[in-house]
Amino acid sequence: MASDIYERIYDIVRAVPHGKVTTYGHIAAAIGSRGGARLVGWALNAVAHSDRIDIPCHRVVNRLGELSGKMHFETPYVMRERLEAEGVQFLGEAVDMRHHLWEPPTEA
DNA sequence: ACTTTGACTTGCA
DNA sequence: ATGCAAGCCAAAG
């Protein structure tokens, strides 16, 4: 299955702890595609367009901790609001990766 | 069927 | 330290 990695991404993103965030790079590396970070974003885009709303895409940020996909949400601020509601601290416009950066398990 | 872009990251110059 | 280029897989044009 070509979209096998998609399942991998969905599973990881869905496994993100409450009040934490992860980066595309870590997810990509966890699925076996280090440079496949763009796939993660693409997968989430497909998710956002699908009924995969169970995927906390708002917990997925770029390596800078910025909510890169916030603009793809129904509202760009809803993402930050949601993260703050989970107890995530914001450093200006980026998430406090120092404490909220969650690294996905390098599952097989 | 081929080409280009895409919610990114890392490496080299 | 900063700038440019390459890489990854998939989907849309």
mmCIF file of C-alpha atoms (C1' of nucleotides) in Angstrom:
data_model
loop_
_atom_site.group_PDB
_atom_site.id
_atom_site.type_symbol
_atom_site.label_atom_id
_atom_site.label_comp_id
_atom_site.label_asym_id
_atom_site.label_seq_id
_atom_site.Cartn_x
_atom_site.Cartn_y
_atom_site.Cartn_z
ATOM 1 C CA MET A 1 0.000 0.000 0.000
ATOM 2 C CA ALA A 2 1.462 3.281 -0.970
ATOM 3 C CA SER A 3 -0.356 5.232 1.712
ATOM 4 C CA ASP A 4 1.022 2.900 4.350
ATOM 5 C CA ILE A 5 3.084 5.740 5.740
ATOM 6 C CA TYR A 6 -0.096 7.729 6.103
ATOM 7 C CA GLU A 7 -1.367 5.171 8.570
ATOM 8 C CA ARG A 8 1.957 5.508 10.333
ATOM 9 C CA ILE A 9 1.589 9.265 10.539
ATOM 10 C CA TYR A 10 -2.010 9.071 11.696
ATOM 11 C CA ASP A 11 -1.084 6.623 14.406
ATOM 12 C CA ILE A 12 1.792 8.729 15.678
ATOM 13 C CA VAL A 13 -0.016 12.047 15.577
ATOM 14 C CA ARG A 14 -2.945 10.442 17.313
ATOM 15 C CA ALA A 15 -0.520 9.099 19.924
ATOM 16 C CA VAL A 16 0.647 12.572 20.849
ATOM 17 C CA PRO A 17 0.148 13.102 24.586
ATOM 18 C CA HIS A 18 -2.338 15.679 25.718
ATOM 19 C CA GLY A 19 -0.736 19.055 26.255
ATOM 20 C CA LYS A 20 2.259 18.182 24.106
ATOM 21 C CA VAL A 21 3.362 18.788 20.573
ATOM 22 C CA THR A 22 5.567 17.091 18.037
ATOM 23 C CA THR A 23 7.324 18.132 14.886
ATOM 24 C CA TYR A 24 7.037 16.953 11.314
ATOM 25 C CA GLY A 25 10.653 15.918 11.345
ATOM 26 C CA HIS A 26 10.283 13.669 14.356
ATOM 27 C CA ILE A 27 7.192 12.046 12.941
ATOM 28 C CA ALA A 28 8.822 11.651 9.563
ATOM 29 C CA ALA A 29 11.854 10.085 11.201
ATOM 30 C CA ALA A 30 9.599 7.824 13.251
ATOM 31 C CA ILE A 31 7.881 6.508 10.164
ATOM 32 C CA GLY A 32 11.209 5.890 8.516
ATOM 33 C CA SER A 33 11.263 8.947 6.323
ATOM 34 C CA ARG A 34 13.639 11.462 7.768
ATOM 35 C CA GLY A 35 13.337 13.875 4.884
ATOM 36 C CA GLY A 36 9.706 12.967 4.455
ATOM 37 C CA ALA A 37 8.585 15.728 6.736
ATOM 38 C CA ARG A 38 6.517 17.173 3.908
ATOM 39 C CA LEU A 39 4.609 13.930 3.737
ATOM 40 C CA VAL A 40 3.504 14.457 7.287
ATOM 41 C CA GLY A 41 2.110 17.831 6.381
ATOM 42 C CA TRP A 42 0.503 16.396 3.291
ATOM 43 C CA ALA A 43 -0.996 13.541 5.263
ATOM 44 C CA LEU A 44 -2.431 15.949 7.770
ATOM 45 C CA ASN A 45 -3.828 18.026 4.969
ATOM 46 C CA ALA A 46 -5.603 14.941 3.701
ATOM 47 C CA VAL A 47 -6.737 14.300 7.243
ATOM 48 C CA ALA A 48 -8.060 17.802 7.590
ATOM 49 C CA HIS A 49 -9.989 17.224 4.385
ATOM 50 C CA SER A 50 -11.203 13.848 5.517
ATOM 51 C CA ASP A 51 -13.169 12.628 8.511
ATOM 52 C CA ARG A 52 -9.904 11.974 10.286
ATOM 53 C CA ILE A 53 -10.739 14.729 12.717
ATOM 54 C CA ASP A 54 -9.585 12.402 15.482
ATOM 55 C CA ILE A 55 -6.088 13.400 14.469
ATOM 56 C CA PRO A 56 -4.862 16.254 16.676
ATOM 57 C CA CYS A 57 -3.258 18.116 13.811
ATOM 58 C CA HIS A 58 -3.032 21.143 16.068
ATOM 59 C CA ARG A 59 -0.434 19.285 18.111
ATOM 60 C CA VAL A 60 1.803 19.017 15.085
ATOM 61 C CA VAL A 61 4.130 21.946 14.553
ATOM 62 C CA ASN A 62 7.283 22.601 12.610
ATOM 63 C CA ARG A 63 10.701 22.267 14.128
ATOM 64 C CA LEU A 64 10.565 25.893 15.218
ATOM 65 C CA GLY A 65 7.481 25.201 17.277
ATOM 66 C CA GLU A 66 5.434 27.459 15.049
ATOM 67 C CA LEU A 67 1.962 26.372 14.116
ATOM 68 C CA SER A 68 2.705 26.111 10.432
ATOM 69 C CA GLY A 69 -0.646 24.574 9.616
ATOM 70 C CA LYS A 70 -2.698 27.005 11.626
ATOM 71 C CA MET A 71 -3.591 28.775 8.422
ATOM 72 C CA HIS A 72 -5.073 25.563 7.105
ATOM 73 C CA PHE A 73 -7.477 25.374 9.983
ATOM 74 C CA GLU A 74 -10.935 26.761 9.937
ATOM 75 C CA THR A 75 -9.466 29.581 11.944
ATOM 76 C CA PRO A 76 -5.750 30.251 12.458
ATOM 77 C CA TYR A 77 -6.189 31.153 16.081
ATOM 78 C CA VAL A 78 -8.281 28.149 17.034
ATOM 79 C CA MET A 79 -5.144 26.032 16.896
ATOM 80 C CA ARG A 80 -3.270 28.089 19.444
ATOM 81 C CA GLU A 81 -6.348 28.413 21.617
ATOM 82 C CA ARG A 82 -6.718 24.664 21.597
ATOM 83 C CA LEU A 83 -3.099 24.058 22.516
ATOM 84 C CA GLU A 84 -3.269 26.595 25.301
ATOM 85 C CA ALA A 85 -6.396 24.860 26.510
ATOM 86 C CA GLU A 86 -4.330 21.704 26.825
ATOM 87 C CA GLY A 87 -1.779 23.470 28.965
ATOM 88 C CA VAL A 88 0.752 24.210 26.256
ATOM 89 C CA GLN A 89 2.866 27.272 26.869
ATOM 90 C CA PHE A 90 3.469 29.637 24.004
ATOM 91 C CA LEU A 91 6.682 31.515 23.446
ATOM 92 C CA GLY A 92 5.350 34.375 21.461
ATOM 93 C CA GLU A 93 3.978 32.674 18.347
ATOM 94 C CA ALA A 94 5.693 29.360 18.855
ATOM 95 C CA VAL A 95 5.110 26.502 21.266
ATOM 96 C CA ASP A 96 7.495 26.019 24.135
ATOM 97 C CA MET A 97 9.293 23.124 22.483
ATOM 98 C CA ARG A 98 11.693 23.061 25.402
ATOM 99 C CA HIS A 99 9.049 21.432 27.571
ATOM 100 C CA HIS A 100 6.238 20.482 25.241
ATOM 101 C CA LEU A 101 8.296 18.846 22.540
ATOM 102 C CA TRP A 102 7.178 15.242 22.457
ATOM 103 C CA GLU A 103 9.246 12.787 20.471
ATOM 104 C CA PRO A 104 7.329 9.911 18.899
ATOM 105 C CA PRO A 105 8.442 6.351 19.611
ATOM 106 C CA THR A 106 10.474 4.943 16.790
ATOM 107 C CA GLU A 107 7.970 2.195 16.195
ATOM 108 C CA ALA A 108 8.707 -0.420 13.612
ATOM 109 C "C1'" DA B 1 1.358 9.974 -18.334
ATOM 110 C "C1'" DC B 2 4.306 13.788 -16.930
ATOM 111 C "C1'" DT B 3 5.210 17.856 -14.292
ATOM 112 C "C1'" DT B 4 4.758 20.849 -10.220
ATOM 113 C "C1'" DT B 5 3.618 21.789 -5.752
ATOM 114 C "C1'" DG B 6 3.128 20.791 -0.862
ATOM 115 C "C1'" DA B 7 1.090 22.138 6.830
ATOM 116 C "C1'" DC B 8 9.164 20.463 6.110
ATOM 117 C "C1'" DT B 9 14.032 19.327 7.303
ATOM 118 C "C1'" DT B 10 18.827 18.883 6.806
ATOM 119 C "C1'" DG B 11 23.219 19.630 4.607
ATOM 120 C "C1'" DC B 12 26.637 21.966 1.976
ATOM 121 C "C1'" DA B 13 28.772 26.342 0.124
ATOM 122 C "C1'" DA C 1 26.479 32.655 10.588
ATOM 123 C "C1'" DT C 2 23.765 33.055 6.391
ATOM 124 C "C1'" DG C 3 22.105 31.451 1.772
ATOM 125 C "C1'" DC C 4 20.950 28.050 -1.591
ATOM 126 C "C1'" DA C 5 19.919 23.374 -2.946
ATOM 127 C "C1'" DA C 6 18.577 18.663 -2.449
ATOM 128 C "C1'" DG C 7 15.540 15.060 -0.562
ATOM 129 C "C1'" DC C 8 11.294 12.553 0.756
ATOM 130 C "C1'" DC C 9 6.314 10.438 -0.892
ATOM 131 C "C1'" DA C 10 2.039 11.583 -2.526
ATOM 132 C "C1'" DA C 11 -1.665 14.142 -4.789
ATOM 133 C "C1'" DA C 12 -3.390 17.645 -7.943
ATOM 134 C "C1'" DG C 13 -2.990 20.080 -12.467
#
